[in-house]
Short mmCIF file of C-alpha atoms in Angstrom, two decimals:
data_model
loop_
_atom_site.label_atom_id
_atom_site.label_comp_id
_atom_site.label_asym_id
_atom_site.label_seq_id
_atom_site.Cartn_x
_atom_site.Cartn_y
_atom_site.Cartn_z
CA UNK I 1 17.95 8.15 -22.52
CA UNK I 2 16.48 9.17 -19.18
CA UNK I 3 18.52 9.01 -16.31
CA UNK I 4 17.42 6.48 -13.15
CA UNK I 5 15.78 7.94 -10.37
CA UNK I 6 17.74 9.44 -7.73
CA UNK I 7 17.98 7.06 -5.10
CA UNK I 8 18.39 8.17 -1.28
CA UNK I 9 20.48 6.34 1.94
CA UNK I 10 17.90 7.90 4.01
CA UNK I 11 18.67 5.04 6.65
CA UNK I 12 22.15 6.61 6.81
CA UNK I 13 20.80 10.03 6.90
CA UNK I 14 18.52 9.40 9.76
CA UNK I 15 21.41 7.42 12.01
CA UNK I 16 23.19 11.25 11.51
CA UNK I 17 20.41 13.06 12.36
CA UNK I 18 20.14 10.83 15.39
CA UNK I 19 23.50 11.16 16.58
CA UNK I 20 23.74 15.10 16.08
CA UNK I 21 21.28 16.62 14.16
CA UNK I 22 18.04 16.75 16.16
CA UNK I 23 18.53 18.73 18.61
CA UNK I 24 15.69 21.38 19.26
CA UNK I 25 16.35 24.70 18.34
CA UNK I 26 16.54 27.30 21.89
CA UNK I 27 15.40 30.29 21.53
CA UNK I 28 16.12 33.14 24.31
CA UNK I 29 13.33 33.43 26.99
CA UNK I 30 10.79 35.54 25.66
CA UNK I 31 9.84 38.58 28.22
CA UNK I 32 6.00 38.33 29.70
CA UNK I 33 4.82 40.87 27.46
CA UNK I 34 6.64 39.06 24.09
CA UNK I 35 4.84 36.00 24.77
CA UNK I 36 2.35 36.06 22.45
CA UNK I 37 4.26 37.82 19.92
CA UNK I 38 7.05 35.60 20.50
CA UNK I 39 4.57 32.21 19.70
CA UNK I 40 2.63 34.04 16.77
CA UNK I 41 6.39 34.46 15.38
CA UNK I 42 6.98 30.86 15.85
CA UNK I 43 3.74 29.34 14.97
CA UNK I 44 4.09 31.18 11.44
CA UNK I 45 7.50 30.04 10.85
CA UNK I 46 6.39 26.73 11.81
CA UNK I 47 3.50 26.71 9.03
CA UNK I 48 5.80 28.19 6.54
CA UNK I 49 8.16 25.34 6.69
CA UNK I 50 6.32 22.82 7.14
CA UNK I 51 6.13 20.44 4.17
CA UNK I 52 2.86 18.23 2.81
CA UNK I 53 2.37 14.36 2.41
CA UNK I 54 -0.06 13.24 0.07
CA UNK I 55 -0.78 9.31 0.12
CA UNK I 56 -1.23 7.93 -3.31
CA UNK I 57 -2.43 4.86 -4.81
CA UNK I 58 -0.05 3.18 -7.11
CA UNK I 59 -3.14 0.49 -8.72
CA UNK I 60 -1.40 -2.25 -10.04
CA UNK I 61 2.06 -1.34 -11.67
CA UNK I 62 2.34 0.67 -14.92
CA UNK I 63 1.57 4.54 -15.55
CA UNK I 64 -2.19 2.77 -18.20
CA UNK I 65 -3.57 2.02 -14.52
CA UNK I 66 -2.35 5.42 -12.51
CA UNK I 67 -5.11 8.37 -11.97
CA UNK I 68 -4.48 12.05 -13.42
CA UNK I 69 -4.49 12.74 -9.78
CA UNK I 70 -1.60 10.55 -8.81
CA UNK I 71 0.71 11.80 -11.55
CA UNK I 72 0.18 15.07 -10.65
CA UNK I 73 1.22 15.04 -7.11
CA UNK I 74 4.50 12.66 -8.73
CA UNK I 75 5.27 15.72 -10.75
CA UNK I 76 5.31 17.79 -7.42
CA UNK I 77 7.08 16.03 -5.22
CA UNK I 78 10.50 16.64 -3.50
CA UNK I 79 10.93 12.98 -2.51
CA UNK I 80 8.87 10.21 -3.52
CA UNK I 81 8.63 7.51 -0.99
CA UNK I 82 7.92 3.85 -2.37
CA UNK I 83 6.35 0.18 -2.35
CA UNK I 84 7.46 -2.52 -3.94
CA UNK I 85 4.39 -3.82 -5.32
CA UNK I 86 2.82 -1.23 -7.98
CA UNK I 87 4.76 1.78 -6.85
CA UNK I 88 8.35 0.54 -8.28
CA UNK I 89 7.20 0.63 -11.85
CA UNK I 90 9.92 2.66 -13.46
CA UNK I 91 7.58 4.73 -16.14
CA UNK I 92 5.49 5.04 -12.43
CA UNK I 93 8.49 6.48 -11.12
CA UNK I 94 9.26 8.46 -13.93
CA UNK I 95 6.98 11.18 -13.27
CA UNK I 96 8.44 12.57 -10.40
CA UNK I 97 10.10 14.93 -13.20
CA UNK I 98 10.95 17.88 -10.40
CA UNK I 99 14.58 18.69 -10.56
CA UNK I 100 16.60 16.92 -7.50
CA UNK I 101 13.75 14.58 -6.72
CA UNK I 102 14.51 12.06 -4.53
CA UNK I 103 13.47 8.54 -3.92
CA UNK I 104 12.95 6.58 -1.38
CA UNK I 105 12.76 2.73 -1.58
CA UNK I 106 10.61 1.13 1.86
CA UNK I 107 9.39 -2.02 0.47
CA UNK I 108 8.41 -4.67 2.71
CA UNK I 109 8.23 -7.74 1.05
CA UNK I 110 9.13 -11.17 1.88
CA UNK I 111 9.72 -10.66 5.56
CA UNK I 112 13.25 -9.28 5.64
CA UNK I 113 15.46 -8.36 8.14
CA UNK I 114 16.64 -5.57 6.31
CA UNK I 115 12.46 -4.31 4.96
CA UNK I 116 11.56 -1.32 7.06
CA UNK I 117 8.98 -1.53 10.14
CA UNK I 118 5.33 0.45 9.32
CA UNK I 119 6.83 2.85 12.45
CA UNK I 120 9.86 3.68 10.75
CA UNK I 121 8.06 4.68 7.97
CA UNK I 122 5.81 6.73 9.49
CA UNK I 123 8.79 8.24 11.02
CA UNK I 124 10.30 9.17 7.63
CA UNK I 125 7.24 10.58 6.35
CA UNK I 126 6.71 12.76 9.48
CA UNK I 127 10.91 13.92 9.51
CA UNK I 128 10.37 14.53 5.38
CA UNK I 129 7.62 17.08 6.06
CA UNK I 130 8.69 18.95 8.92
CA UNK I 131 12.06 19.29 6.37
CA UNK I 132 9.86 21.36 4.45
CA UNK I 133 9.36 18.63 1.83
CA UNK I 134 6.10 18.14 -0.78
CA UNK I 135 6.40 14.00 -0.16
CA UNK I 136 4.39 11.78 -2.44
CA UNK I 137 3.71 8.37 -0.71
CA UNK I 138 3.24 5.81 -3.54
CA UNK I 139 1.63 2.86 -1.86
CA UNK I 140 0.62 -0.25 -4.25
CA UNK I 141 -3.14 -0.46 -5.33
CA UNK I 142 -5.30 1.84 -2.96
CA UNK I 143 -3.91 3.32 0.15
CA UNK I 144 -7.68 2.65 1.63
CA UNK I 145 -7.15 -1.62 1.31
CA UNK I 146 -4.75 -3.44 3.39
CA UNK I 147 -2.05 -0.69 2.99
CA UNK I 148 -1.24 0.70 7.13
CA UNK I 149 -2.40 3.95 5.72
CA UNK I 150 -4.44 4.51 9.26
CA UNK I 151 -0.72 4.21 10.93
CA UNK I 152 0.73 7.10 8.33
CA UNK I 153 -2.74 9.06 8.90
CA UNK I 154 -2.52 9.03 12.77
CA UNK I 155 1.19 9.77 12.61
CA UNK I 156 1.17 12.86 10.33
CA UNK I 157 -1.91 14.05 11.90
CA UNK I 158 -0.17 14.09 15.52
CA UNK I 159 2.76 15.81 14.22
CA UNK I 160 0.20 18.58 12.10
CA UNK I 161 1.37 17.43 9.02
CA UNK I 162 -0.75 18.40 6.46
CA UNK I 163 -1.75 14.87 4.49
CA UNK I 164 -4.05 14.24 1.35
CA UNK I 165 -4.81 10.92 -0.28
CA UNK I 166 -5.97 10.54 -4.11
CA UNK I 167 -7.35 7.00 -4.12
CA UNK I 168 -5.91 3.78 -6.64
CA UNK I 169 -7.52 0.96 -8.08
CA UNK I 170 -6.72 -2.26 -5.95
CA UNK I 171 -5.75 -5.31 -7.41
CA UNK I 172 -8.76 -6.72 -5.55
CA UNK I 173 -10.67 -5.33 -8.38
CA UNK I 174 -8.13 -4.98 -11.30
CA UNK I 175 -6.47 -8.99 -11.26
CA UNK I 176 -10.19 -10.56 -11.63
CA UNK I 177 -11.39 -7.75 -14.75
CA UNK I 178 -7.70 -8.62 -16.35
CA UNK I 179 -8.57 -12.14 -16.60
CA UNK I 180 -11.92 -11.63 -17.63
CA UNK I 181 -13.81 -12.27 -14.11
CA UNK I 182 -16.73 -9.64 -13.05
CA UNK I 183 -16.73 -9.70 -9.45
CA UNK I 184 -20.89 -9.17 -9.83
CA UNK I 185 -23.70 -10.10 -11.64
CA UNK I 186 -27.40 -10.06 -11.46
CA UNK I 187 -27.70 -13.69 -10.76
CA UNK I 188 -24.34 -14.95 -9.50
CA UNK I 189 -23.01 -12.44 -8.12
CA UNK I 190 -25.15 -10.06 -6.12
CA UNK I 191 -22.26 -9.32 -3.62
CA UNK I 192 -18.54 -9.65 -2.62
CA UNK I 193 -15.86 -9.53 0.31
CA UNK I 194 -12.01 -8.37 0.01
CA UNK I 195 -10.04 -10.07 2.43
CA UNK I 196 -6.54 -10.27 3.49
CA UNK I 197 -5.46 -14.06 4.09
CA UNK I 198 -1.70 -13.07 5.40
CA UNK I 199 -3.41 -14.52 8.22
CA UNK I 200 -5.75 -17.21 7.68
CA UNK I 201 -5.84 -17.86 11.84
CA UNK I 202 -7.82 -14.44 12.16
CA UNK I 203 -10.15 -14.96 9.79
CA UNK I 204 -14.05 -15.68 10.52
CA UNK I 205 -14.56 -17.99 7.78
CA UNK I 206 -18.07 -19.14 8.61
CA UNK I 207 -19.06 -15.03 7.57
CA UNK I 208 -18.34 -16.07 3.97
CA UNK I 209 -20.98 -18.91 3.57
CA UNK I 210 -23.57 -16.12 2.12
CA UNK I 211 -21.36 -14.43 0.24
CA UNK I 212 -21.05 -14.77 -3.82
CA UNK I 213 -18.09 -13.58 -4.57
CA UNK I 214 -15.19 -13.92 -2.10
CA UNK I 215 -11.91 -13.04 -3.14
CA UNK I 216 -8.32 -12.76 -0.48
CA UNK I 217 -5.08 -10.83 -1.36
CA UNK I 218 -2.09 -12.20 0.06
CA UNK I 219 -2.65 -15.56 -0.63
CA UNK I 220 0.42 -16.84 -2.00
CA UNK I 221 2.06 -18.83 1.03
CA UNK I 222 -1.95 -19.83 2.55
CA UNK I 223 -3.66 -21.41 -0.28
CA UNK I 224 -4.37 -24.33 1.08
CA UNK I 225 -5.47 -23.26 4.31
CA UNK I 226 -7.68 -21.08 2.91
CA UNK I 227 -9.43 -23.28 0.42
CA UNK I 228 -9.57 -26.12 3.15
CA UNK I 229 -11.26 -23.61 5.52
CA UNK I 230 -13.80 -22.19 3.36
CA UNK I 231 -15.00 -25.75 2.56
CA UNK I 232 -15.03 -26.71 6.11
CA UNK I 233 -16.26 -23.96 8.13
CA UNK I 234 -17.23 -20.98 4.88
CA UNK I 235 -20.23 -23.97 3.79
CA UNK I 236 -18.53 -23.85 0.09
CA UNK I 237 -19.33 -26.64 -1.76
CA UNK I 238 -16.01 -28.53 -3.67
CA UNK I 239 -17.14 -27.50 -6.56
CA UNK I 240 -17.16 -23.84 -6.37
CA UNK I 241 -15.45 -22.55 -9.25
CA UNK I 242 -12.08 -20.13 -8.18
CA UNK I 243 -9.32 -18.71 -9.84
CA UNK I 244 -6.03 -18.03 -8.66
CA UNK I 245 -4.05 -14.70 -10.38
CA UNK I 246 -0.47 -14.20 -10.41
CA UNK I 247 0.71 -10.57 -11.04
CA UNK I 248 -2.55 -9.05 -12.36
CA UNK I 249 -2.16 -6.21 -15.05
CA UNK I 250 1.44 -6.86 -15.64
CA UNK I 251 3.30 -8.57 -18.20
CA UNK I 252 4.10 -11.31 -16.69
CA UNK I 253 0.40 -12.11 -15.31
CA UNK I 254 -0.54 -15.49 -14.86
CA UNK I 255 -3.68 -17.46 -14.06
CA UNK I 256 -5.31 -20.78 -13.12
CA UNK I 257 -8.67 -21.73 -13.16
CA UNK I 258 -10.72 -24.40 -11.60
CA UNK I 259 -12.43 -25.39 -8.47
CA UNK I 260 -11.95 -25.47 -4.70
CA UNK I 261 -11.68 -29.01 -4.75
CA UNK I 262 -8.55 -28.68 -7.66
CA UNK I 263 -7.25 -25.37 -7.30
CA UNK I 264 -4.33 -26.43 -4.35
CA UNK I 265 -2.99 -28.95 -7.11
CA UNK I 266 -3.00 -26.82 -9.93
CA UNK I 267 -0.96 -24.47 -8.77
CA UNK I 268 1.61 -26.66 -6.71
CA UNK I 269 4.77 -26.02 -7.29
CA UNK I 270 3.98 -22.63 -8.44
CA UNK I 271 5.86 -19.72 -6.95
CA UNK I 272 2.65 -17.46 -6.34
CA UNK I 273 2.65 -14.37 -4.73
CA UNK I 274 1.95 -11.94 -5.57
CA UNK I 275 -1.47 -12.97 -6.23
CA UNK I 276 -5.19 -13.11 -5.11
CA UNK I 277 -7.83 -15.71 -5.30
CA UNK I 278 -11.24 -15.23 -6.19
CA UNK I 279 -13.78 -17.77 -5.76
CA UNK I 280 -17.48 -17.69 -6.66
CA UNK I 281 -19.43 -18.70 -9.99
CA UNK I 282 -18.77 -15.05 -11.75
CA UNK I 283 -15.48 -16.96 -12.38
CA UNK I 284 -17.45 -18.58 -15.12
CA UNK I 285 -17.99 -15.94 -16.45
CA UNK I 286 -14.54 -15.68 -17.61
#
């Protein structure tokens, strides 16, 4: 059978490197006339060793929803560095077949005291690279959609790291289609919004009352402030049909159907997230 991935303490590695091991190299003054020799010399042994981070989307969970694109940078990577949410698949995983790969675990779910901050990650990424490492970032869904990827961007960029990103389907679009829902249609749904509702407090929801098709990740824990406040201030009527989905694409997906008047009660009790809610009449459609 296939061995598990290589998992790294790179929190204990880092606390070295911190206490001894990043210290700049000195090199001996270089005379007046060396000076540009001296910084062509370095500026090429710079770009030699310099590794590459490529930002990946994950999609849902599961190698069936991955892009040819994503598994090949997994194949070339020196250290893969993880989500929780769609990037801890183990068949995902699994393709990071380079000998010695390493993996790196910087899930943040849940709100624990132990998940890592989005600046210590960036950190990582930026100390992985200038290591010399190829680092595959394997963030859930697509790194474009509610994933900090401008905070990894800005930071690699600022240390000249060079980054690409291959895109992954979000579950924004993949939770609705695996229970059926089109998030258009010619006549009920001419056009849609993604939004985050980690927090519902931010949120304009009067800019949804012309919208068909609304549908908000991180729902789980704000439900019923959500519903309540699309009713209220978003103009929906009661009625509206919606559908809440539990782990979209995966095994264990679940779903409920029914209105915004309903929905809060049929799913109370429930443990939820991770999950989205869609709401608009293409949820008929199902």
């Amino acid at each position: 059978s296939a061995s598990a991935p290589r998992a790294v303490d790179v929190r204990a590695r880092r606390r070295r490197t911190r206490d001894g091991g990043r210290r700049a190299t000195v090199r001996p003054t270089a005379t007046r006339d060396g000076d540009a020799r001296a910084r062509a010399r370095d500026e090429n042994e710079a770009s030699t060793s310099m590794g590459s981070v490529c930002l990946v989307g994950a999609g849902p969970g599961g190698v069936d929803a991955l892009t040819m694109g994503a598994a090949r940078a997994l194949a070339n990577a020196d250290v893969v560095v993880y989500d929780d949410l769609g990037g801890s698949s183990e068949d995902v995983l699994a393709l990071a077949t380079k000998a010695n790969a390493e993996f790196v675990s910087v899930g943040k779910r849940g709100g624990s005291a132990k998940s890592w901050t989005q600046s210590d990650i960036c950190e990582l990424l930026v100390e992985l690279a200038r290591s010399g490492k190829r680092v595959a970032r394997l963030k859930g869904g697509c790194p474009s959609v509610f994933a900090r990827v401008s905070d990894e961007i800005a930071a690699l960029r600022k240390h000249g790291v060079h980054t690409t990103m291959i895109p992954g389907i979000s579950s924004a679009l993949s939770a609705p289609l695996s229970v059926g829902i089109p998030l258009t249609d010619r006549e009920l749904g001419r056009h849609f919004s993604v939004t985050s509702a980690h927090d519902p407090n931010s949120i304009d929801f009067a800019a949804f009352a012309g919208i068909d098709t609304c549908v908000f990740l991180m729902v789980g824990r704000t439900l019923p402030i959500v519903v309540e406040s699309l009713t209220r201030e978003g103009n929906k009527s009661p009625t509206t049909p919606c559908c809440v989905i539990r782990n979209g694409m995966q095994p264990d997906e679940r779903s409920w159907f029914g209105s915004l008047r309903d929905i809060v009660e049929k799913t109370s009790g429930e443990s939820l997230s991770p999950c989205i809610l869609v709401v608009g009449n293409v949820v008929t459609l199902a």
